[in-house]
C-alpha positions as CSV (number, residue, x, y, z in Angstrom):
1,M,112.0,26.9,70.3
2,P,110.0,26.4,67.1
3,A,109.9,29.3,64.7
4,I,106.1,29.8,65.1
5,S,106.5,30.1,68.8
6,I,109.3,32.8,68.4
7,D,107.1,34.7,66.0
8,T,104.2,34.5,68.4
9,F,106.4,35.7,71.3
10,F,107.6,38.8,69.4
11,A,104.1,39.6,68.2
12,C,102.7,39.4,71.8
13,S,105.6,41.6,73.0
14,L,104.9,44.2,70.3
15,L,101.3,44.3,71.3
16,V,102.1,44.7,75.0
17,S,104.6,47.5,74.1
18,V,102.0,49.3,72.0
19,A,99.4,49.0,74.7
20,L,101.8,50.4,77.3
21,L,102.7,53.3,75.1
22,A,99.1,54.0,74.4
23,T,98.2,53.8,78.1
24,A,101.1,56.2,78.9
25,S,100.0,58.6,76.1
26,L,96.4,58.4,77.3
27,A,97.5,59.0,80.9
28,G,99.5,62.0,79.8
29,T,96.5,63.4,77.8
30,M,94.1,62.8,80.7
31,Q,96.5,64.5,83.1
32,D,96.8,67.5,80.8
33,R,93.0,67.7,80.6
34,I,92.7,67.4,84.4
35,N,95.3,70.1,84.9
36,S,93.5,72.3,82.3
37,M,90.2,71.8,84.0
38,Q,91.7,72.6,87.4
39,N,93.2,75.8,85.9
40,L,89.9,76.6,84.3
41,N,88.0,76.0,87.6
42,K,90.6,78.1,89.5
43,D,90.2,81.0,87.0
44,D,86.5,80.8,87.3
45,Y,86.7,80.7,91.0
46,L,89.0,83.7,91.3
47,R,87.1,85.6,88.6
48,N,83.9,85.2,90.7
49,I,85.7,86.6,93.7
50,A,87.0,89.5,91.7
51,E,83.5,90.2,90.4
52,H,82.1,90.1,93.9
53,L,84.7,92.6,95.2
54,V,84.0,95.0,92.3
55,T,80.2,94.8,92.3
56,S,79.3,94.4,96.0
57,Y,79.0,97.2,98.5
58,G,80.4,95.4,101.5
59,T,78.7,95.8,104.9
60,P,77.9,98.2,106.2
61,V,77.3,99.6,102.7
62,D,78.8,103.0,103.7
63,W,81.9,101.6,105.4
64,G,84.1,103.8,103.3
65,A,82.7,107.2,104.3
66,A,81.9,106.1,107.8
67,G,85.6,105.2,108.5
68,S,84.6,101.9,110.0
69,V,86.1,98.4,109.4
70,P,83.9,96.5,107.1
71,N,82.3,93.2,108.1
72,S,82.4,92.1,104.5
73,F,84.5,93.7,101.8
74,G,83.2,95.3,98.5
75,L,84.3,98.4,96.6
76,A,81.1,99.3,94.8
77,D,79.4,102.7,95.3
78,N,76.0,102.0,97.0
79,E,74.5,104.9,95.0
80,A,76.0,103.7,91.7
81,S,74.1,104.2,88.5
82,Y,76.5,102.0,86.4
83,L,78.2,98.6,86.6
84,Y,81.8,98.8,88.0
85,E,81.2,102.2,89.6
86,L,83.3,102.3,92.8
87,D,83.0,104.3,96.0
88,I,85.5,107.2,96.3
89,D,86.1,106.6,100.0
90,K,86.4,102.8,99.8
91,I,89.1,103.3,97.2
92,S,90.8,106.0,99.2
93,R,91.0,103.9,102.3
94,L,93.3,101.4,100.5
95,N,96.0,104.1,100.2
96,S,98.5,103.6,103.1
97,Q,99.2,107.3,103.3
98,N,95.6,108.0,104.2
99,S,95.2,108.0,108.0
100,Y,91.9,106.1,107.6
101,S,93.5,103.3,105.6
102,L,92.6,99.7,106.2
103,S,95.3,97.1,107.0
104,Y,95.8,94.0,104.8
105,F,94.6,91.8,107.7
106,Q,91.3,93.8,107.9
107,V,90.7,93.6,104.2
108,S,91.6,89.9,103.9
109,K,89.4,89.0,106.9
110,A,86.4,91.0,105.5
111,A,86.9,89.6,102.0
112,R,87.0,86.0,103.5
113,L,90.4,85.4,101.7
114,S,92.4,83.8,104.5
115,N,93.8,81.2,102.0
116,I,94.4,83.6,99.0
117,A,96.8,86.5,98.7
118,L,95.2,89.7,97.4
119,G,96.6,92.8,95.7
120,V,94.7,95.8,94.6
121,S,96.0,98.5,92.3
122,V,94.2,101.6,91.1
123,S,95.7,103.8,88.4
124,Q,94.7,106.6,86.1
125,M,93.9,106.1,82.4
126,L,96.4,108.8,81.4
127,S,100.1,109.2,82.4
128,I,101.2,112.8,82.8
129,T,104.8,114.0,83.0
130,A,105.7,117.7,83.6
131,T,109.2,119.3,83.4
132,L,110.5,122.8,83.6
133,S,111.7,123.8,80.1
134,A,112.5,127.5,80.6
135,S,112.5,130.3,83.2
136,S,113.3,134.0,83.0
137,S,113.1,137.1,85.2
138,I,110.6,139.8,84.2
139,G,110.6,142.8,86.5
140,Y,109.2,141.7,89.9
141,E,108.1,138.4,88.5
142,T,109.6,135.2,87.2
143,A,108.2,133.5,84.1
144,Y,108.2,129.7,83.8
145,T,107.4,127.5,80.9
146,F,106.6,123.8,81.5
147,E,106.6,121.0,79.0
148,I,103.8,118.5,79.6
149,S,103.7,115.0,78.1
150,V,100.5,112.9,78.1
151,S,100.2,109.3,77.2
152,Q,97.8,106.4,77.5
153,A,98.4,102.6,77.3
154,S,98.8,102.7,73.5
155,G,101.2,105.6,73.5
156,P,101.2,109.5,73.4
157,T,97.8,111.1,73.0
158,S,96.3,114.5,72.4
159,A,94.5,116.0,75.4
160,A,93.2,119.3,76.7
161,L,95.3,120.7,79.6
162,Q,94.1,122.7,82.6
163,C,96.9,123.7,84.9
164,Y,97.2,125.6,88.2
165,V,100.3,127.0,89.9
166,V,100.4,127.4,93.7
167,A,103.1,129.3,95.6
168,K,103.3,131.3,98.8
169,D,100.2,133.6,98.8
170,F,99.7,133.0,95.1
171,V,97.6,130.8,92.7
172,S,97.1,131.1,89.0
173,A,95.6,129.0,86.1
174,A,96.6,128.3,82.6
175,S,95.3,126.0,79.8
176,N,96.5,124.6,76.5
177,T,96.3,121.4,74.5
178,T,98.9,118.7,73.6
179,S,99.8,117.8,70.0
180,S,99.1,114.4,68.5
181,A,102.5,113.5,69.9
182,G,101.2,114.1,73.3
183,V,103.3,117.2,74.1
184,G,102.1,120.6,75.1
185,Y,103.4,123.7,76.9
186,V,102.0,126.0,79.6
187,A,103.4,129.2,81.0
188,A,103.0,131.0,84.4
189,Q,104.4,134.1,86.0
190,I,105.0,134.1,89.8
191,P,105.7,137.2,91.9
192,N,109.2,137.2,93.2
193,A,107.8,138.0,96.7
194,S,106.2,134.5,96.6
195,N,109.6,132.9,96.8
196,G,109.7,129.3,98.1
197,P,108.5,125.9,97.0
198,A,105.9,126.0,94.2
199,L,103.5,123.4,92.8
200,L,102.2,122.9,89.3
201,V,99.0,120.9,89.2
202,V,98.1,119.5,85.7
203,F,94.8,118.0,84.6
204,A,94.7,116.3,81.2
205,R,91.4,115.3,79.5
206,A,91.4,113.0,76.5
207,A,90.0,114.5,73.4
208,F,87.8,111.4,72.7
209,D,86.2,110.9,76.1
210,E,85.8,113.5,78.9
211,R,85.6,110.7,81.5
212,I,89.3,110.0,80.8
213,T,90.6,112.8,82.9
214,A,93.8,112.5,85.0
215,Y,96.0,114.7,87.1
216,G,99.7,115.1,87.7
217,T,101.9,117.3,89.9
218,Y,105.3,118.9,89.6
219,S,107.1,120.6,92.5
220,F,109.7,123.2,91.8
221,A,111.8,125.8,93.5
222,H,110.8,129.5,93.0
223,L,113.8,131.6,93.9
224,S,114.5,129.1,96.7
225,Q,116.0,125.7,97.6
226,E,114.5,122.6,96.1
227,P,111.2,121.5,97.8
228,L,111.3,118.7,100.3
229,P,109.2,115.6,99.5
230,N,105.5,115.8,99.7
231,H,104.0,114.9,103.1
232,T,107.2,116.2,104.9
233,F,105.2,118.7,107.0
234,L,101.6,117.4,106.8
235,G,99.6,114.2,106.7
236,L,96.6,114.8,104.4
237,S,93.7,112.4,104.5
238,P,90.5,112.9,102.4
239,L,87.4,111.0,103.5
240,N,83.7,111.7,103.1
241,Y,84.4,115.1,101.5
242,T,86.5,116.2,104.5
243,L,90.2,116.8,104.4
244,S,91.9,115.9,107.7
245,L,95.4,117.4,108.5
246,E,98.1,116.0,110.8
247,E,100.9,118.4,111.5
248,N,104.3,116.6,111.6
249,F,106.1,119.5,113.4
250,S,105.0,121.7,116.2
251,D,105.9,124.9,114.4
252,V,103.6,124.3,111.4
253,T,101.2,127.1,110.5
254,I,98.5,126.6,107.8
255,E,97.9,129.6,105.6
256,H,95.8,128.6,102.6
257,G,93.9,125.6,101.3
258,Y,92.8,125.0,97.7
259,A,90.7,122.4,95.7
260,F,91.3,121.9,92.0
261,S,89.6,119.8,89.3
262,Y,89.8,120.0,85.6
263,A,87.0,122.5,85.3
264,Y,86.9,124.1,88.8
265,Q,89.0,125.7,91.5
266,S,88.0,126.8,95.0
267,N,89.4,127.8,98.3
268,L,89.0,125.3,101.1
269,T,86.8,126.2,104.0
270,S,88.1,125.1,107.4
271,T,85.5,123.3,109.6
272,S,87.9,122.9,112.6
273,A,91.6,123.5,113.4
274,T,92.5,120.3,111.5
275,T,89.8,119.7,109.0
276,Y,88.6,121.3,105.7
277,A,85.4,120.8,103.7
278,I,86.1,119.4,100.3
279,P,83.8,120.9,97.6
280,E,81.8,118.4,95.5
281,F,82.6,119.6,92.0
282,V,80.3,118.5,89.3
283,D,83.1,117.4,87.1
284,K,84.3,114.1,85.6
285,S,87.7,114.6,87.2
286,P,89.8,113.8,90.3
287,T,90.2,116.6,92.8
288,V,93.6,117.7,93.9
289,L,93.8,119.3,97.4
290,V,96.7,121.7,98.1
291,I,97.7,123.2,101.4
292,S,100.3,126.0,101.7
293,G,101.8,127.1,105.0
294,L,104.9,127.7,107.1
295,N,107.2,125.5,109.1
296,D,108.5,128.2,111.5
297,T,109.4,130.7,108.8
298,A,110.0,128.3,105.9
299,P,107.2,128.1,103.4
300,F,105.8,124.8,102.1
301,V,103.2,123.6,99.6
302,E,101.8,120.0,100.0
303,W,99.0,118.1,98.3
304,T,96.9,115.0,98.0
305,A,94.2,113.7,95.7
306,Y,90.6,112.6,96.1
307,P,90.1,109.8,95.3
308,D,93.5,109.0,96.9
309,V,95.0,107.4,93.8
310,P,97.2,106.0,92.3
311,L,97.6,103.3,94.9
312,D,99.0,99.8,95.4
313,F,97.6,97.7,98.2
314,G,98.1,94.3,99.5
315,A,100.4,91.3,98.8
316,D,103.7,91.6,97.0
317,F,103.8,89.1,94.1
318,E,107.4,89.9,93.0
319,N,108.7,86.4,93.5
320,S,105.5,84.4,93.1
321,G,102.8,83.7,90.6
322,K,99.6,85.7,90.5
323,N,96.2,85.7,88.7
324,V,95.3,89.1,87.4
325,F,91.9,90.6,86.6
326,V,91.7,94.1,85.1
327,Y,88.6,96.3,85.1
328,T,87.9,99.8,83.8
329,V,85.9,101.4,86.6
330,L,84.1,104.7,87.3
331,V,84.8,106.8,90.4
332,K,82.7,110.0,90.5
333,G,82.4,110.1,86.7
334,A,86.1,109.6,85.9
335,L,87.5,106.4,84.5
336,Y,90.3,104.5,86.3
337,K,92.1,101.2,85.8
338,L,91.5,98.7,88.6
339,T,93.8,95.6,88.8
340,L,92.9,92.8,91.2
341,S,95.7,90.2,91.7
342,F,95.2,86.9,93.5
343,G,97.7,84.2,94.6
344,D,97.0,80.6,94.0
345,V,94.4,79.0,96.3
346,V,96.1,77.4,99.3
347,K,94.3,74.2,100.2
């Protein structure tokens, strides 16, 4: 083959190789762009669904308080004054321990999400941990000192503390503040005659925003055996400012009912043998509802919260990917963290 033909052959081969490489590179770039656009479209699509769930009332608009199954699903309060203000009963009905709770199938159907997995989590803006740090006998009473730690997402925080102690035929209140390290102490004295399980209810309010108010509880033994887990003796379900009780044993006797918030406390008023009216405190705070009673002759103290949070509802994404949208929401004046999780769209 003449030399000029060989040179021409190699030149053409080089041009073809460069063209193929360029085509492959362009194809890779285009595919990356397509994938990026698909992900962007998916994010926008799921974000719109999340926005709809948070800002719509659902139908009927009062499905939460009415105890009905919604035709369409939305968590917003139909009397809301602010964006992302959620209904206390719609939130509470996502807690599986509430006897009025919705099933995953009911929510998925009402939300029109048959091809997308959904998870809903509602948590408080502050984390509260209480431990018993000291106890001593003083005459006919026993004195207790509790260490309380308060933190937020960024770490320990200073907060005002309002605490209540409930035991058999006994209730008392105490207050204090935490240090900048998020630690504070409260003390209480309980009559020895009120022996049995006891409950410390703690409310913490952030120094920089009263809407950031959270609760925590700590069960402890007062001259008795360790308390059994909460809800052993009673099912407690708040809805539409009514607390419904379900007795788990035939020998259960109800003795006292209490409602606590950061700024208020009240006795619960029975409206029937198994229901109590929940007071509507004008307070930017969750309400903790406490019932004390006897199972045969053994005393117990059990509780629930209104709204019925924290809660986790829906799909388990432990072994699969999820798309997460986080909101700061208002429920009856207090701030909470709402997390909506979606699986990928199944086509």
